[in-house]
Amino acid sequence: MRTDVRFTIVFGAALAALLCLSTALFAQTGEEAARPEQDGDKAASEEELSPAEKLALHERRIADQFKRLEGVLLRMAELSAGSDPRRAALLKRAVAQSKDKLIAVRLEQLVELLGKDQLSQALESQSDLDLDLNALLELLMSEDRSKNLEKEQERIRQYIKDLNRIIKQEKDIQGRTIGGDNNKRLAEEQGKLADKTGDLAEKMKADGGSKSESGEQKGGKGKDKDGKQDGKEGKDKSESEGQEGQEGQEGTEGQQGQQGQQGQQGQQGQQGQQGEQGQQGQQGQQGQQDQSQNPAEKRLQAAKDKMKEAEKKLEEAQREGAAEKQEEALRELEKAKAELEEILRQLREEQIARLLAMLEARFRKMLQMQQEVYVGTLRLDSVPAAQRTHNHEIESSRLSGKESQIVVEVDKALLLLREDGTAVAFPEAIEQMRDDMRQVVHRLSRAAVGKITQGIEEDILEALKDMVEALKKAQKDLEDRKQQGRPQAGQGQDPPLVDLLAEIRMIRALQMRVNKRTDRYSKMIEGEQADDPELVEALQRLAEREERIYRVTRDLGLGKNQ
């Protein structure tokens, strides 16, 4: 019975972690708030239940909570679809996974099993169900991966910063060793630097130790278990051979002597075999520990050992030998730095992949919304001016409000790009797109649905399509680089969101839109110069846009995207 209580508690804890996402919504429903007298009645009635019935009652509450959780996740997905499409997709995927695994149905079955006091079958069902709940919990918690990536990158950057200081100090000590500085002072400084290097290795181990330790413990237990089994088998064989020796005593003395000699040889052979197996087990365990150890940490430990050897040689006034050990230590330190830079690059690539996917989802949604506004504008413009009523203005105002919602989405996408800070042309393209959208908002609010408004909307649609295609291309390029195992061309350990070629393509797209709009405006001018104030204002904005494209091109040439 104690086991059944324990698995129900574990199950409830897993569900509590899942329900934390919907705590705020549950508080509004008021379904968990019961009256004091009802709580008293429930407590009294539960005391009269059998242990199995109590477990069934607790399981029923968990099943009801899970049903409400599924509903809340769907509702949260609907509410966040506009503002955060990536999160909405994650929540929908979690509900789909729950339905696919029949978690709610299996919870109901578990209630029935507990109610019938079928505890062993309930335990078996609970074990499988717990695995599926943990998988669902991991899926929901993956939303925090972006924040974890930032923290992990910052940690690796700090390691590299500390390592650069150690490398600089080691080079200084090596130079003074070759230059003939005081041996005692150099040995003391070398020892302190070795300790500092070891401290950095220990810090790496502590920061990533939970995962490494669990892997080592798991591997160690496996080896111990195998070793014990092998030892048991050897013992059983020895005992069986001893029994055979006792049976042999019933024969002649010659046979006894021969069997005793064979028994001794067998025991010696088995002892040797057990010794070999034990040695292999220790080697396997050591190999498991080496695999679980951070490569950079391993390099730092090696560098520390070389520094200690250099310290000893300095104490013995062996300058040449000390300099050689210092050179070996520097090589290990540089390798450790390369390992950390590779880890940092991989983390950055994962961060880029997530950000590109998020931006693509946002721009696809904006493209759909803008298409609806454009179709509405065309429909309103198709109505002859003489037939337009107050409803025409109301409908145009509604389209203006919808365009304002797209502007909000653009602001969110622009914030993501600015937080990343490695792209130059992409933020400018989004800002120009936002400026056009604000013009559309203003014009539609005045029921201006003519050719100028439609032209601006067409440019917005084209810009959104270009952005979606650029983001898709960037994702494909990133995936190709990862599969081929090559870093981003011309970049160091922290690559930008998009490469130089993608930035140049975006600048070209911006310039082509300016050229297209210039051509459109030129056809509206009667004579040599524009007289329409609205057209003059549009031409001035176009000139400002050309200036901004020039600045972005200059910044890109100066390497401000790196």
XYZ file of C-alpha atoms in Angstrom:
562
model
C 0.000 0.000 0.000
C 2.904 2.356 0.716
C 4.077 1.912 -2.878
C 0.657 2.873 -4.212
C 0.582 6.022 -2.133
C 4.061 6.926 -3.346
C 3.269 6.548 -7.051
C 0.093 8.609 -6.639
C 2.097 11.378 -4.965
C 4.676 11.313 -7.771
C 1.906 11.409 -10.323
C 0.272 14.341 -8.584
C 3.604 16.179 -8.506
C 4.041 15.720 -12.255
C 0.577 17.068 -12.910
C 1.142 19.974 -10.543
C 4.115 20.999 -12.688
C 1.903 20.846 -15.771
C -0.896 22.790 -14.106
C 1.433 25.674 -13.173
C 0.986 27.030 -16.735
C -2.728 27.543 -16.130
C -2.779 28.649 -12.498
C -3.866 32.187 -13.362
C -6.824 30.998 -15.424
C -7.875 28.477 -12.789
C -7.915 31.254 -10.183
C -10.475 33.151 -12.274
C -12.832 30.191 -12.631
C -13.234 29.738 -8.881
C -13.733 26.013 -9.292
C -11.072 25.146 -6.699
C -12.608 27.441 -4.037
C -14.928 25.340 -1.842
C -16.916 26.384 1.262
C -15.488 25.460 4.724
C -18.472 23.300 5.627
C -18.037 21.340 2.401
C -14.379 20.722 3.245
C -15.414 19.386 6.603
C -17.990 17.061 5.071
C -15.389 15.794 2.567
C -12.849 15.152 5.337
C -15.397 13.201 7.343
C -16.476 11.121 4.386
C -12.914 10.327 3.301
C -12.087 8.884 6.712
C -14.745 6.223 6.145
C -13.203 5.100 2.830
C -10.832 2.175 2.426
C -7.211 2.883 1.397
C -7.916 1.787 -2.191
C -11.033 3.979 -2.354
C -9.017 6.949 -1.078
C -6.442 6.404 -3.831
C -9.241 6.176 -6.389
C -10.700 9.458 -5.094
C -7.332 11.213 -5.348
C -6.830 9.813 -8.834
C -10.290 11.076 -9.824
C -9.321 14.598 -8.790
C -6.117 14.350 -10.809
C -8.039 13.112 -13.844
C -10.477 16.032 -13.559
C -7.582 18.473 -13.241
C -5.966 17.051 -16.338
C -9.170 17.441 -18.363
C -9.371 21.073 -17.307
C -5.685 21.484 -18.172
C -6.258 20.312 -21.748
C -9.074 22.835 -22.114
C -6.948 25.630 -20.667
C -4.036 24.804 -22.988
C -6.333 25.053 -26.005
C -7.741 28.347 -24.757
C -4.249 29.736 -24.143
C -3.261 28.664 -27.666
C -6.197 30.612 -29.120
C -5.398 33.720 -27.076
C -1.681 33.713 -27.942
C -2.080 32.831 -31.632
C -1.949 36.479 -32.686
C 0.758 37.733 -30.348
C 2.958 34.652 -30.075
C 2.317 32.078 -32.839
C 5.276 29.936 -31.775
C 3.895 29.513 -28.273
C 0.421 28.804 -29.644
C 1.847 26.070 -31.867
C 3.679 24.592 -28.873
C 0.492 24.468 -26.770
C -1.507 22.900 -29.601
C 1.226 20.336 -30.098
C 1.092 19.490 -26.387
C -2.679 18.908 -26.530
C -2.306 16.818 -29.700
C 0.369 14.725 -27.992
C -1.912 14.226 -24.989
C -4.782 13.096 -27.221
C -2.515 10.823 -29.221
C -1.247 9.107 -26.043
C -4.835 8.853 -24.654
C -3.646 10.284 -21.339
C -7.095 11.392 -20.172
C -8.616 8.010 -21.061
C -5.845 6.143 -19.270
C -6.376 8.295 -16.178
C -10.022 7.225 -16.131
C -8.940 3.593 -16.444
C -6.551 4.112 -13.539
C -9.409 5.404 -11.392
C -11.391 2.238 -12.149
C -8.459 -0.040 -11.339
C -7.854 1.657 -7.997
C -11.565 1.563 -7.190
C -11.548 -2.207 -7.753
C -8.452 -2.597 -5.556
C -6.435 -3.921 -8.526
C -3.254 -2.298 -7.263
C -0.638 -4.334 -9.119
C -2.269 -3.626 -12.481
C -2.665 0.013 -11.498
C 1.054 0.212 -10.712
C 1.936 -1.131 -14.152
C -0.398 1.329 -15.879
C 0.920 4.191 -13.766
C 4.520 3.475 -14.790
C 3.743 3.876 -18.507
C 1.533 6.881 -17.864
C 4.247 8.614 -15.861
C 6.646 8.402 -18.832
C 4.097 10.037 -21.147
C 3.389 12.782 -18.602
C 7.096 13.523 -18.256
C 7.389 13.762 -22.044
C 4.451 16.175 -22.091
C 6.008 18.214 -19.314
C 9.322 18.433 -21.209
C 7.461 19.647 -24.286
C 5.717 22.411 -22.351
C 8.900 23.427 -20.559
C 10.826 23.652 -23.837
C 9.359 27.155 -24.170
C 12.054 28.341 -21.730
C 14.836 27.014 -23.952
C 15.572 30.470 -25.396
C 16.332 31.900 -21.951
C 18.436 28.866 -21.059
C 20.413 29.287 -24.271
C 21.247 32.886 -23.372
C 22.389 31.883 -19.888
C 24.485 29.038 -21.256
C 26.158 31.296 -23.816
C 26.961 33.873 -21.156
C 28.503 31.152 -18.985
C 30.711 29.875 -21.837
C 31.768 33.440 -22.697
C 32.876 33.938 -19.089
C 34.896 30.713 -19.260
C 36.639 31.960 -22.408
C 37.311 35.320 -20.759
C 38.898 33.644 -17.724
C 40.853 31.295 -19.978
C 42.239 34.186 -22.023
C 43.608 35.719 -18.833
C 45.278 32.426 -17.885
C 46.813 32.116 -21.366
C 48.145 35.660 -21.145
C 49.694 35.037 -17.717
C 51.223 31.728 -18.830
C 52.826 33.395 -21.848
C 54.237 36.074 -19.548
C 55.722 33.469 -17.201
C 57.175 31.534 -20.136
C 58.779 34.685 -21.566
C 60.369 35.523 -18.230
C 61.531 31.902 -17.852
C 63.376 32.109 -21.158
C 64.595 35.619 -20.278
C 66.286 34.480 -17.045
C 64.051 35.863 -14.286
C 64.325 34.628 -10.691
C 63.539 30.873 -10.551
C 61.967 30.948 -7.108
C 59.618 33.791 -8.002
C 58.694 32.147 -11.304
C 58.017 28.801 -9.605
C 55.729 30.496 -7.099
C 53.777 32.322 -9.823
C 53.615 29.133 -11.916
C 52.155 27.214 -8.987
C 49.506 29.842 -8.343
C 48.522 29.894 -12.028
C 48.284 26.084 -12.030
C 45.897 26.308 -9.072
C 43.868 28.957 -10.867
C 43.656 26.708 -13.942
C 42.483 23.828 -11.769
C 39.879 26.073 -10.148
C 38.469 26.947 -13.583
C 38.277 23.241 -14.442
C 36.465 22.559 -11.165
C 34.065 25.421 -11.856
C 33.211 23.910 -15.246
C 32.643 20.556 -13.590
C 30.407 22.090 -10.922
C 28.349 24.104 -13.412
C 27.715 21.087 -15.640
C 28.219 18.481 -12.968
C 24.667 17.239 -12.437
C 24.452 15.751 -15.904
C 27.998 14.381 -15.882
C 27.639 12.895 -12.418
C 24.394 11.144 -13.300
C 26.048 9.644 -16.396
C 29.060 8.475 -14.377
C 26.929 6.988 -11.636
C 24.772 5.170 -14.133
C 27.796 3.787 -15.952
C 29.561 2.935 -12.681
C 26.595 1.017 -11.344
C 26.347 -0.936 -14.553
C 29.980 -1.937 -14.336
C 29.712 -2.831 -10.657
C 26.651 -4.881 -11.359
C 28.419 -6.763 -14.124
C 31.423 -7.263 -11.900
C 29.279 -8.679 -9.092
C 27.526 -10.991 -11.470
C 30.833 -12.206 -12.835
C 32.134 -12.728 -9.320
C 29.020 -14.654 -8.341
C 29.352 -16.888 -11.371
C 33.002 -17.565 -10.490
C 32.034 -18.387 -6.917
C 29.307 -20.754 -8.052
C 31.766 -22.478 -10.363
C 34.304 -22.830 -7.518
C 31.675 -24.315 -5.230
C 30.566 -26.788 -7.895
C 34.163 -27.825 -8.502
C 34.660 -28.216 -4.758
C 31.664 -30.533 -4.632
C 33.132 -32.542 -7.480
C 36.370 -32.775 -5.487
C 34.461 -34.130 -2.446
C 32.745 -36.727 -4.607
C 36.141 -37.720 -5.947
C 37.279 -38.656 -2.396
C 35.158 -41.765 -2.640
C 37.523 -43.041 -5.361
C 41.180 -44.070 -5.191
C 43.865 -41.942 -3.617
C 45.460 -41.428 -7.006
C 42.222 -40.108 -8.356
C 41.889 -37.887 -5.284
C 45.312 -36.416 -5.834
C 44.669 -35.854 -9.505
C 41.278 -34.236 -8.837
C 42.758 -32.070 -6.078
C 45.445 -30.834 -8.427
C 42.849 -30.108 -11.103
C 40.693 -28.317 -8.537
C 43.604 -26.077 -7.535
C 44.370 -25.319 -11.154
C 40.716 -24.535 -11.791
C 40.551 -22.184 -8.822
C 43.747 -20.428 -9.907
C 42.404 -20.076 -13.447
C 39.169 -18.632 -12.184
C 40.947 -16.199 -9.881
C 43.008 -15.011 -12.831
C 39.863 -14.697 -14.950
C 38.080 -12.736 -12.213
C 41.119 -10.460 -11.897
C 41.087 -9.764 -15.614
C 37.356 -9.088 -15.526
C 37.765 -6.729 -12.575
C 40.555 -4.884 -14.376
C 38.401 -4.608 -17.509
C 35.537 -3.303 -15.381
C 37.763 -0.601 -13.881
C 39.037 0.372 -17.335
C 35.473 0.526 -18.657
C 34.398 2.696 -15.744
C 37.372 5.016 -16.311
C 36.444 5.240 -20.009
C 32.867 6.119 -19.063
C 34.112 8.921 -16.823
C 36.397 10.260 -19.574
C 33.481 10.339 -22.035
C 31.240 12.215 -19.600
C 33.933 14.795 -18.841
C 33.765 18.144 -20.617
C 36.539 18.183 -23.289
C 37.599 21.682 -22.262
C 37.705 20.638 -18.618
C 39.913 17.699 -19.559
C 42.288 20.037 -21.424
C 42.479 22.369 -18.427
C 43.369 19.493 -16.116
C 46.141 18.491 -18.517
C 47.372 22.096 -18.638
C 47.388 22.221 -14.849
C 49.548 19.074 -14.718
C 51.999 20.571 -17.202
C 52.187 23.753 -15.145
C 52.920 21.757 -12.010
C 55.733 19.984 -13.853
C 57.067 23.363 -15.001
C 56.911 24.598 -11.389
C 58.958 21.621 -10.229
C 61.580 22.148 -12.923
C 61.844 25.843 -12.016
C 62.443 24.866 -8.414
C 65.241 22.618 -9.704
C 66.580 25.493 -11.856
C 65.903 23.581 -15.092
C 64.846 26.533 -17.223
C 64.869 24.748 -20.572
C 62.728 21.894 -19.294
C 60.357 24.344 -17.590
C 59.913 26.317 -20.816
C 59.040 23.105 -22.687
C 56.390 22.182 -20.121
C 55.017 25.711 -20.270
C 54.729 25.409 -24.049
C 52.841 22.133 -23.626
C 50.532 23.799 -21.095
C 49.849 26.632 -23.553
C 48.923 24.129 -26.258
C 46.423 22.475 -23.911
C 44.993 25.867 -22.956
C 44.535 26.839 -26.610
C 42.796 23.526 -27.298
C 40.498 24.121 -24.326
C 39.661 27.546 -25.701
C 38.880 26.041 -29.119
C 36.565 23.496 -27.468
C 34.680 26.249 -25.645
C 34.390 28.362 -28.780
C 32.924 25.388 -30.629
C 30.343 24.861 -27.876
C 29.489 28.553 -27.993
C 29.075 28.422 -31.776
C 26.709 25.454 -31.536
C 24.608 27.189 -28.887
C 24.416 30.292 -31.042
C 23.319 28.239 -34.056
C 20.508 26.716 -32.022
C 19.471 30.190 -30.863
C 19.512 31.454 -34.465
C 17.403 28.526 -35.672
C 14.744 29.195 -33.031
C 14.678 32.940 -33.732
C 14.429 32.496 -37.507
C 11.547 30.045 -37.127
C 9.759 32.417 -34.756
C 10.184 35.379 -37.117
C 8.990 33.386 -40.124
C 5.807 32.379 -38.273
C 5.129 36.019 -37.363
C 5.652 37.320 -40.879
C 3.471 34.616 -42.379
C 0.661 35.700 -40.098
C 1.232 39.358 -40.992
C 1.155 38.470 -44.695
C -2.227 36.823 -44.268
C -3.607 39.809 -42.348
C -2.246 42.296 -44.904
C -3.781 40.316 -47.763
C -7.183 40.628 -46.089
C -6.761 44.406 -45.737
C -5.707 44.718 -49.368
C -8.731 42.747 -50.621
C -10.986 44.928 -48.449
C -9.415 48.097 -49.857
C -9.990 46.918 -53.431
C -13.595 46.084 -52.619
C -14.248 49.533 -51.162
C -12.573 51.291 -54.083
C -14.733 49.379 -56.552
C -17.809 51.207 -55.216
C -18.453 54.404 -57.289
C -17.936 57.630 -55.328
C -21.565 58.644 -55.818
C -22.819 55.428 -54.192
C -20.634 55.540 -51.114
C -22.456 55.960 -47.790
C -21.511 56.284 -44.149
C -21.116 52.498 -44.024
C -18.294 52.885 -46.519
C -16.394 55.062 -44.039
C -17.114 52.627 -41.201
C -15.749 49.714 -43.218
C -12.640 51.694 -44.163
C -12.126 52.593 -40.499
C -12.399 48.897 -39.620
C -9.669 48.107 -42.145
C -7.565 50.870 -40.608
C -7.902 49.184 -37.211
C -6.867 45.868 -38.679
C -3.807 47.488 -40.236
C -2.963 48.880 -36.782
C -2.909 45.318 -35.459
C -0.346 44.400 -38.124
C 1.793 47.340 -36.981
C 1.773 45.869 -33.455
C 3.016 42.544 -34.830
C 5.760 44.317 -36.774
C 6.892 46.104 -33.610
C 7.251 42.750 -31.836
C 9.294 41.282 -34.681
C 11.474 44.386 -34.765
C 12.070 44.070 -31.015
C 13.324 40.501 -31.484
C 15.783 41.634 -34.159
C 17.030 44.560 -32.075
C 17.554 42.314 -29.055
C 19.666 40.021 -31.225
C 21.563 43.046 -32.595
C 23.520 41.275 -35.362
C 21.400 42.157 -38.421
C 21.557 45.537 -40.186
C 19.476 45.432 -43.377
C 16.649 43.302 -41.971
C 15.641 45.771 -39.221
C 15.737 48.602 -41.762
C 13.462 46.645 -44.104
C 11.018 46.074 -41.261
C 11.096 49.738 -40.232
C 10.331 50.846 -43.793
C 7.528 48.311 -43.926
C 6.151 49.692 -40.675
C 6.276 53.245 -42.039
C 4.194 52.136 -45.026
C 1.722 50.402 -42.740
C 1.303 53.560 -40.665
C 0.559 55.479 -43.856
C -2.107 52.905 -44.731
C -3.596 53.227 -41.237
C -3.830 57.002 -41.670
C -5.220 56.867 -45.207
C -7.826 54.207 -44.448
C -8.977 56.156 -41.397
C -9.853 58.968 -43.872
C -11.515 56.479 -46.243
C -8.765 57.117 -48.831
C -8.885 53.793 -50.673
C -7.557 54.952 -54.064
C -4.515 54.019 -56.110
C -1.925 55.527 -53.766
C -3.214 53.497 -50.791
C -3.430 50.369 -52.898
C 0.093 50.905 -54.218
C 1.472 51.208 -50.692
C -0.362 48.045 -49.671
C 1.073 46.219 -52.677
C 4.556 47.282 -51.610
C 3.848 45.999 -48.097
C 2.702 42.647 -49.455
C 5.820 42.391 -51.582
C 8.023 43.294 -48.610
C 6.347 40.666 -46.417
C 6.802 37.997 -49.084
C 10.464 38.951 -49.462
C 10.928 38.726 -45.693
C 9.317 35.270 -45.464
C 11.454 33.970 -48.325
C 14.606 35.495 -46.824
C 13.915 33.850 -43.462
C 13.234 30.497 -45.119
C 16.483 30.800 -47.077
C 18.391 31.717 -43.915
C 17.037 28.632 -42.147
C 18.002 26.394 -45.045
C 21.505 27.869 -45.203
C 21.921 27.328 -41.471
C 20.776 23.713 -41.728
C 23.124 23.073 -44.658
C 26.072 24.461 -42.706
C 25.231 22.288 -39.699
C 24.968 19.141 -41.821
C 28.271 19.877 -43.550
C 29.902 20.723 -40.217
C 31.296 24.052 -41.366
C 31.037 27.436 -39.542
C 29.477 30.494 -41.103
C 31.835 31.966 -43.686
C 33.906 34.906 -42.473
C 32.524 34.751 -38.939
C 33.997 33.852 -35.581
C 32.562 31.965 -32.648
C 29.358 34.037 -32.423
C 27.794 34.168 -35.927
C 25.150 36.784 -36.816
C 21.489 35.986 -37.312
C 21.818 36.138 -41.117
C 24.956 36.096 -43.238
C 26.372 38.936 -45.335
C 24.844 37.633 -48.550
C 21.339 37.636 -47.054
C 21.837 41.217 -45.871
C 22.947 42.292 -49.355
C 19.915 40.599 -50.898
C 17.653 42.508 -48.519
C 19.298 45.848 -49.425
C 18.753 45.016 -53.094
C 15.074 44.312 -52.406
C 14.748 47.667 -50.600
C 16.305 49.520 -53.515
C 14.083 47.766 -56.052
C 10.982 48.810 -54.111
C 12.175 52.410 -54.093
C 12.738 52.233 -57.868
C 9.308 50.728 -58.416
C 7.583 53.376 -56.313
C 9.520 56.144 -58.064
C 8.301 54.848 -61.395
C 4.722 54.716 -60.098
C 4.823 58.287 -58.806
C 6.370 59.573 -62.034
C 3.313 58.386 -63.929
C 1.085 60.448 -61.627
C 2.928 63.701 -62.362
C 1.479 65.911 -65.051
C 4.234 68.067 -66.498
C 7.767 68.361 -65.210
C 7.079 68.830 -61.489
C 4.566 67.430 -58.999
C 1.870 69.894 -57.865
C -0.331 67.625 -55.756
C 0.642 68.224 -52.078
C -0.034 64.571 -51.240
C 2.251 63.413 -54.041
C 4.966 65.894 -53.047
C 4.874 64.543 -49.488
C 5.144 60.974 -50.796
C 8.186 61.907 -52.909
C 9.865 63.488 -49.871
C 9.346 60.294 -47.851
C 10.826 58.330 -50.747
C 13.932 60.530 -50.730
C 14.330 59.928 -46.974
C 14.021 56.197 -47.582
C 16.800 56.311 -50.167
C 19.024 58.055 -47.624
C 18.332 55.310 -45.057
C 19.246 52.597 -47.581
C 22.550 54.379 -48.164
C 23.294 54.434 -44.417
C 22.497 50.728 -44.032
C 24.771 49.876 -46.952
C 27.563 51.940 -45.389
C 27.084 50.257 -41.977
C 27.191 46.846 -43.606
C 30.428 47.779 -45.343
C 31.890 48.828 -41.987
C 31.041 45.403 -40.539
C 28.385 46.522 -38.051
C 26.534 43.238 -38.549
C 29.381 41.343 -36.833
